[in-house]
Coordinates of C-alpha atoms in Angstrom, one line a residue:
X202 CA 77.1 5.1 -10.4
X203 CA 78.9 3.7 -7.3
X204 CA 76.7 2.0 -4.7
X205 CA 77.7 4.4 -1.9
X206 CA 76.7 7.4 -4.0
X207 CA 73.3 5.9 -4.7
X208 CA 72.6 5.2 -1.0
X209 CA 73.7 8.8 -0.1
X210 CA 71.3 10.3 -2.6
X211 CA 68.5 8.1 -1.3
X212 CA 69.1 9.2 2.3
X213 CA 69.2 12.9 1.3
X214 CA 65.9 12.5 -0.5
X215 CA 64.2 10.9 2.5
X216 CA 65.5 13.6 4.8
X217 CA 64.2 16.3 2.4
X218 CA 60.8 14.6 2.4
X219 CA 60.6 14.6 6.2
X220 CA 61.6 18.3 6.3
X221 CA 58.8 19.1 3.8
X222 CA 56.2 17.3 5.9
X223 CA 57.4 19.0 9.1
X224 CA 57.2 22.5 7.5
X225 CA 53.7 21.7 6.0
X226 CA 52.4 20.6 9.4
X227 CA 53.7 23.8 11.1
X228 CA 51.9 25.9 8.6
X229 CA 48.7 23.6 8.4
X230 CA 48.0 22.4 12.0
X231 CA 44.6 20.9 11.1
X232 CA 45.8 18.6 8.4
X233 CA 46.7 15.6 10.6
X234 CA 43.1 15.4 11.9
X235 CA 41.8 15.5 8.4
X236 CA 44.2 12.8 7.2
X237 CA 43.5 10.6 10.2
X238 CA 39.7 10.8 9.6
X239 CA 40.2 10.0 5.9
X240 CA 42.2 6.9 6.9
X241 CA 39.3 5.7 9.2
X242 CA 40.5 6.9 12.6
X243 CA 38.2 9.0 14.8
X244 CA 38.8 11.0 17.9
X245 CA 37.0 9.8 21.0
X246 CA 36.4 12.1 23.9
X247 CA 37.2 10.7 27.4
X248 CA 35.8 13.6 29.3
X249 CA 32.8 13.4 31.6
X250 CA 29.4 13.3 29.9
X251 CA 28.3 16.6 28.5
X252 CA 24.7 17.8 28.0
X253 CA 24.2 15.6 25.0
X254 CA 25.8 12.5 26.5
X255 CA 24.3 9.8 28.6
X256 CA 25.8 9.3 32.0
X257 CA 26.7 5.7 33.1
X258 CA 23.9 3.6 34.5
X259 CA 24.5 2.5 38.0
X260 CA 21.1 1.4 39.2
X261 CA 17.6 0.3 38.1
X262 CA 16.6 3.8 37.2
X263 CA 18.6 5.9 34.8
X264 CA 18.8 9.7 34.2
X265 CA 17.1 11.0 31.1
X266 CA 19.2 12.8 28.5
X267 CA 18.0 16.2 27.5
X268 CA 15.8 16.4 24.5
X269 CA 17.5 17.4 21.3
X270 CA 16.2 20.1 19.0
X271 CA 13.9 18.7 16.4
X272 CA 14.1 19.9 12.8
X273 CA 10.9 19.4 10.7
X274 CA 10.7 19.4 7.0
X275 CA 8.8 21.7 4.7
X276 CA 7.8 19.1 2.1
X277 CA 4.1 19.0 1.3
X278 CA 2.3 15.8 2.2
X279 CA -1.2 14.5 3.0
X280 CA 0.0 13.6 6.4
X281 CA -1.2 16.2 8.9
X282 CA 1.7 18.7 9.4
X283 CA 2.6 19.2 13.0
X284 CA 3.6 22.8 13.7
X285 CA 6.9 24.1 15.0
X286 CA 5.6 24.8 18.5
X287 CA 7.4 21.7 19.6
X288 CA 10.8 22.9 18.5
X289 CA 13.6 24.7 20.4
X290 CA 16.6 24.2 22.5
X291 CA 14.6 24.7 25.7
X292 CA 12.4 21.8 24.9
X293 CA 9.9 20.8 27.6
X294 CA 8.4 17.3 27.3
X295 CA 4.8 16.5 27.9
X296 CA 4.0 14.6 31.1
X297 CA 4.1 11.2 29.4
X298 CA 5.7 7.8 29.4
X299 CA 5.9 4.6 27.4
X300 CA 4.4 1.6 29.2
X301 CA 5.1 -2.1 28.6
X302 CA 3.7 -5.2 30.3
X303 CA 6.4 -7.9 30.0
X304 CA 8.2 -10.8 31.7
X305 CA 11.9 -11.5 32.0
X306 CA 11.7 -14.2 29.2
X307 CA 10.3 -11.5 26.8
X308 CA 13.6 -9.7 26.7
X309 CA 14.9 -10.6 23.3
X310 CA 11.6 -10.0 21.5
X311 CA 11.2 -6.7 23.5
X312 CA 14.6 -5.3 22.6
X313 CA 13.6 -5.1 19.0
X314 CA 10.5 -3.1 19.9
X315 CA 12.5 -0.7 22.0
X316 CA 15.1 -0.2 19.3
X317 CA 12.3 0.6 16.8
X318 CA 10.7 3.1 19.2
X319 CA 14.0 4.8 20.1
X320 CA 15.3 5.0 16.5
X321 CA 12.1 6.2 15.0
X322 CA 11.0 8.6 17.8
X323 CA 12.4 8.6 21.3
X324 CA 16.0 9.4 20.5
X325 CA 14.8 12.9 19.8
X326 CA 12.6 13.3 22.9
X327 CA 13.9 11.0 25.6
X328 CA 10.6 10.1 27.2
X329 CA 10.4 7.8 30.3
X330 CA 9.6 4.1 30.0
X331 CA 7.7 2.1 32.6
X332 CA 7.9 -1.7 32.7
X333 CA 5.3 -3.7 34.6
X334 CA 5.4 -7.4 35.5
X335 CA 3.5 -9.8 37.8
X336 CA 6.8 -11.0 39.1
X337 CA 10.2 -9.3 39.8
X338 CA 12.3 -8.2 36.9
X339 CA 15.8 -9.7 37.0
X340 CA 19.0 -7.8 36.7
X341 CA 19.6 -9.0 33.1
X342 CA 16.2 -7.5 32.0
X343 CA 17.0 -4.2 33.7
X344 CA 20.5 -4.0 32.4
X345 CA 19.6 -4.6 28.8
X346 CA 16.5 -2.5 28.6
X347 CA 18.1 0.5 30.5
X348 CA 21.0 0.5 28.1
X349 CA 18.7 0.9 25.1
X350 CA 16.4 3.6 26.4
X351 CA 17.2 7.3 26.3
X352 CA 14.8 8.4 29.0
X353 CA 14.2 7.4 32.7
X354 CA 13.5 3.7 33.1
X355 CA 11.3 2.3 35.9
X356 CA 10.3 -1.2 36.8
X357 CA 7.2 -2.2 38.8
X358 CA 5.7 -5.3 40.2
X359 CA 2.0 -5.7 39.9
X360 CA 0.1 -6.3 43.2
X361 CA -1.6 -9.6 43.5
X362 CA -5.1 -8.0 43.8
X363 CA -4.6 -6.7 40.2
X364 CA -3.4 -10.0 38.7
X365 CA -5.7 -12.9 39.8
X366 CA -9.3 -14.1 40.2
X367 CA -11.6 -11.7 42.0
X368 CA -13.6 -13.1 44.9
X369 CA -16.9 -13.2 43.0
X370 CA -15.6 -15.6 40.2
X371 CA -16.7 -19.2 40.4
X372 CA -13.4 -21.0 39.7
X373 CA -15.1 -24.3 38.7
X374 CA -17.3 -22.5 36.1
X375 CA -14.3 -20.6 34.8
X376 CA -12.3 -23.8 34.4
X377 CA -15.2 -25.4 32.4
X378 CA -15.3 -22.4 30.1
X379 CA -11.6 -22.7 29.4
X380 CA -11.9 -26.3 28.6
X381 CA -14.8 -25.7 26.2
X382 CA -12.7 -23.0 24.5
X383 CA -9.8 -25.2 24.2
X384 CA -11.9 -27.8 22.5
X385 CA -13.2 -25.2 20.1
X386 CA -9.6 -24.0 19.5
X387 CA -10.4 -20.4 20.3
X388 CA -7.2 -18.4 20.5
X389 CA -6.0 -18.1 24.1
X390 CA -9.3 -19.7 25.1
X391 CA -7.8 -22.0 27.7
X392 CA -5.2 -19.5 29.0
X393 CA -5.5 -18.2 32.6
X394 CA -2.6 -15.7 32.3
X395 CA -4.1 -14.2 29.2
X396 CA -7.3 -13.5 31.0
X397 CA -5.4 -11.9 33.9
X398 CA -3.6 -9.7 31.3
X399 CA -6.8 -8.6 29.6
X400 CA -8.4 -7.7 33.0
X401 CA -5.2 -5.9 34.1
X402 CA -4.9 -3.8 30.9
X403 CA -8.6 -3.1 31.1
X404 CA -8.8 -1.8 34.7
X405 CA -5.5 -1.6 36.5
X406 CA -2.5 -0.6 34.4
X407 CA -3.3 3.1 35.0
X408 CA -3.6 2.5 38.7
X409 CA 0.0 1.3 39.2
X410 CA 2.1 3.5 41.5
X411 CA 4.7 4.1 38.7
X412 CA 2.0 5.4 36.4
X413 CA 0.3 7.8 38.7
X414 CA 2.7 10.8 38.0
X415 CA 1.9 10.7 34.3
X416 CA -0.9 12.1 32.1
X417 CA -0.2 10.5 28.8
X418 CA 1.1 7.0 27.8
X419 CA 2.1 5.1 24.7
X420 CA 1.7 1.3 25.0
X421 CA 4.4 -0.8 23.5
X422 CA 4.5 -4.6 23.2
X423 CA 7.2 -7.1 22.3
X424 CA 7.8 -7.9 18.6
X425 CA 6.4 -4.8 17.1
X426 CA 7.8 -2.7 14.3
X427 CA 7.7 1.0 13.7
X428 CA 8.0 1.3 9.9
X429 CA 8.2 5.1 9.6
X430 CA 9.9 8.0 11.4
X431 CA 7.6 9.8 13.9
X432 CA 8.9 13.3 13.3
X433 CA 6.8 15.2 15.9
X434 CA 6.0 14.8 19.6
X435 CA 2.9 12.7 19.6
X436 CA 2.2 13.4 23.3
X437 CA 2.4 17.2 22.7
X438 CA 0.1 16.6 19.6
X439 CA -2.4 14.8 21.8
X440 CA -2.3 17.5 24.4
X441 CA -2.5 20.4 21.9
X442 CA -5.5 18.9 20.1
X443 CA -7.4 17.6 23.1
X444 CA -7.3 14.0 22.0
X445 CA -7.8 11.3 24.7
X446 CA -7.3 8.1 22.7
X447 CA -5.2 7.4 19.6
X448 CA -4.9 4.2 17.5
X449 CA -3.3 2.8 14.4
X450 CA -5.3 -0.4 13.6
X451 CA -8.9 -1.4 14.0
X452 CA -10.6 -4.6 13.1
X453 CA -13.5 -7.0 14.0
X454 CA -13.3 -9.0 17.3
X455 CA -13.8 -12.8 17.4
X456 CA -17.4 -13.2 18.4
X457 CA -16.7 -16.4 20.3
X458 CA -14.6 -14.5 22.8
X459 CA -17.3 -11.9 23.6
X460 CA -20.7 -13.4 23.1
X461 CA -22.4 -11.4 25.9
X462 CA -20.2 -8.4 26.1
X463 CA -22.6 -6.0 24.3
X464 CA -25.6 -7.2 26.4
X465 CA -23.6 -6.1 29.5
X466 CA -22.7 -2.8 27.8
X467 CA -26.4 -2.1 27.1
X468 CA -27.2 -2.8 30.8
X469 CA -24.5 -0.3 31.8
X470 CA -25.9 2.3 29.4
X471 CA -29.3 1.9 30.9
X472 CA -28.0 2.2 34.5
X473 CA -25.6 5.0 33.8
X474 CA -26.9 7.3 31.0
X475 CA -25.1 10.2 32.6
X476 CA -21.8 8.7 31.4
X477 CA -22.7 8.4 27.8
X478 CA -21.1 11.2 25.7
X479 CA -23.0 13.2 23.2
X480 CA -21.8 12.9 19.6
X481 CA -19.9 9.7 20.4
X482 CA -18.8 6.8 18.2
X483 CA -21.9 4.6 18.6
X484 CA -22.3 4.5 14.8
X485 CA -18.8 3.1 14.5
X486 CA -19.6 0.4 17.1
X487 CA -23.1 -0.5 15.9
X488 CA -24.9 -0.5 12.6
X489 CA -28.4 -0.3 14.2
X490 CA -28.0 2.5 16.8
X491 CA -26.8 0.2 19.6
X492 CA -29.1 -2.8 19.3
X493 CA -26.2 -5.0 18.3
X494 CA -22.4 -4.7 18.3
X495 CA -20.7 -5.0 15.0
X496 CA -17.5 -6.1 16.8
X497 CA -15.3 -3.2 15.7
X498 CA -12.5 -2.4 18.0
X499 CA -9.2 -0.5 18.2
X500 CA -6.3 -2.9 18.4
X501 CA -5.0 -2.0 21.8
X502 CA -1.4 -3.4 21.5
X503 CA -0.8 0.1 20.2
X504 CA -2.4 2.9 22.2
X505 CA -1.5 6.5 22.8
X506 CA -3.9 7.9 25.4
X507 CA -4.8 10.3 28.2
X508 CA -4.6 8.5 31.5
X509 CA -7.1 10.9 33.0
X510 CA -9.8 9.2 30.8
X511 CA -9.1 5.8 32.4
X512 CA -9.0 7.4 35.8
X513 CA -12.4 9.2 35.3
X514 CA -15.5 8.1 37.2
X515 CA -17.2 7.3 34.0
X516 CA -14.6 4.7 33.0
X517 CA -14.1 3.4 36.5
X518 CA -17.8 2.7 36.8
X519 CA -17.8 1.1 33.3
X520 CA -14.9 -1.2 34.2
X521 CA -16.2 -2.2 37.6
X522 CA -19.6 -3.0 36.1
X523 CA -18.1 -5.2 33.4
X524 CA -15.7 -6.8 35.9
X525 CA -18.6 -7.9 38.1
X526 CA -20.4 -9.4 35.0
X527 CA -17.6 -12.0 35.0
X528 CA -16.9 -12.0 31.3
X529 CA -13.1 -11.8 31.6
X530 CA -13.2 -15.3 33.0
X531 CA -16.6 -16.8 32.0
X532 CA -15.8 -15.8 28.4
X533 CA -12.6 -14.3 27.2
X534 CA -13.2 -10.5 27.0
X535 CA -10.2 -8.7 25.8
X536 CA -8.9 -5.3 26.8
X537 CA -9.2 -4.1 23.1
X538 CA -13.0 -4.3 22.9
X539 CA -13.4 -3.0 26.4
X540 CA -11.2 0.0 25.8
X541 CA -12.7 0.6 22.4
X542 CA -16.3 0.5 23.5
X543 CA -15.4 2.8 26.4
X544 CA -13.7 5.3 24.1
X545 CA -16.5 5.0 21.6
X546 CA -19.3 5.7 24.1
X547 CA -17.8 7.7 27.0
X548 CA -15.9 10.2 24.8
X549 CA -17.1 12.6 22.1
X550 CA -15.9 11.2 18.8
X551 CA -13.6 14.2 18.2
X552 CA -11.5 13.0 21.2
X553 CA -10.4 9.8 19.3
X554 CA -7.6 10.1 16.8
X555 CA -6.3 7.8 14.0
X556 CA -2.5 8.0 13.7
X557 CA -2.5 7.4 9.9
X558 CA 1.1 8.5 9.7
X559 CA 2.6 6.0 12.2
X560 CA 3.7 3.0 10.3
X561 CA 3.1 0.1 12.7
X562 CA 3.2 -3.7 12.6
X563 CA 2.0 -6.2 15.1
X564 CA 1.6 -9.8 13.8
X565 CA -0.2 -10.1 11.5
X566 CA -1.4 -6.6 10.6
X567 CA 0.3 -3.5 9.3
X568 CA -0.6 0.2 9.2
X569 CA 1.4 1.7 6.3
X570 CA 0.8 5.3 5.3
X571 CA -1.5 5.2 2.3
X572 CA 0.1 7.8 0.0
X573 CA 3.6 7.3 -1.5
X574 CA 4.6 10.9 -0.7
X575 CA 4.0 10.3 3.0
X576 CA 6.0 7.1 3.0
X577 CA 8.9 8.8 1.3
X578 CA 8.8 11.8 3.6
X579 CA 8.7 9.5 6.7
X580 CA 11.3 7.1 5.4
X581 CA 9.0 4.2 5.7
X582 CA 10.0 0.5 5.2
X583 CA 6.6 -1.0 4.9
X584 CA 5.2 -2.4 1.7
X585 CA 1.9 -0.6 0.8
X586 CA 0.5 -3.8 -0.5
X587 CA 0.5 -5.0 3.1
X588 CA -1.5 -2.0 4.4
X589 CA -4.4 -3.5 6.4
X590 CA -6.2 -0.2 6.8
X591 CA -8.3 -0.5 3.6
X592 CA -8.8 -4.3 3.6
X593 CA -12.2 -5.9 4.1
X594 CA -11.6 -7.0 7.8
X595 CA -10.5 -3.5 8.8
X596 CA -12.9 -1.1 10.7
X597 CA -10.9 2.0 9.8
X598 CA -12.8 2.7 6.6
X599 CA -16.0 2.8 8.8
X600 CA -14.2 5.2 11.1
X601 CA -13.4 7.5 8.2
X602 CA -17.1 7.5 7.2
X603 CA -18.4 8.1 10.7
X604 CA -15.9 10.9 11.2
X605 CA -16.7 12.3 7.8
X606 CA -13.0 12.3 6.9
X607 CA -11.7 12.4 3.4
X608 CA -9.8 9.3 2.4
X609 CA -6.2 9.5 1.2
X610 CA -6.0 9.7 -2.6
X611 CA -4.3 6.3 -3.1
X612 CA -6.6 4.2 -0.8
X613 CA -8.2 2.4 -3.8
X614 CA -4.8 0.8 -4.6
X615 CA -4.6 -0.9 -1.3
X616 CA -8.2 -2.1 -0.8

């Protein structure tokens, strides 16, 4: 066939193909979108933020996105099923916030914690987040943290009277204690800032101006992991069930950091019997009805609690009594045993809740839901072999016994 004829036929075929495509598009207007998505192209809206979009951040505080409707599964599990009362388009959050004590240099270990909390929980609820620091937060810290958090973000500077030595502390004696602890290689034994932190978390975090509007809080620290989805509103759950304190891990305290703490507690009990709750957790704290302390405490790097408890006269009297005993500086009293003893003695035991379904890690311990069905339901990433809850140094088995709770069916496999 002549070359000219071949070219003519090819051109006519190409023209016919173009006409077929045009006719097809006229009769099937949605097909281009379908084809473009299949090829990896996606439409991107350039309109102003809608109700489910975050507005640009222009200052230290940022607006909270509305909470999205939560869908809860029907699968049976030994994890306590949280009812559908929290669901709905007109979702109303509890009066609650996350709270984190941090410094500017903590930013890169903190962003991982924030990401875990947002991905596993807060992306559905958009609760506020309060950051506290004994110094000013810099713009870099604010910019990065505010970009990751779906709720309002607030930054506060701790007043000097809440972060320092009180007037009644003998500085020379405190320095001698720190040196002795350094020689004994007691963890944080020679640290001044750690003692300020423990005293602040024990008696002042709930007094900060930014915390005053809230009723509930969830404490988050740098370098933590949430191993499982938290598929219900924990703040609403606390509120609905009347819980004042929630924990994930409990263990024994180092005795060298609190040698006289229980003696001070017993003096407080004698002076303030009116503050001691009936049906409390004394049997969890002591194996001889209060004569000695068995060192069990809730690990306070994770806490979900009712701020009204810390603001109560009972707790304020308790903290002020301990503060004047001097043990935050003459020993190394931590906020964990202080909070735990307070919750154990000043609250009825049914006000304290173990969040067995919140998979949590803070070096070096893990709370991993005990039963396999729960781990699958909550899309957990923790290894059940690492579950600390049933290990010998954990105080949670004792909590189960004191609370007369039935243990999960698979606990033997992790003890």
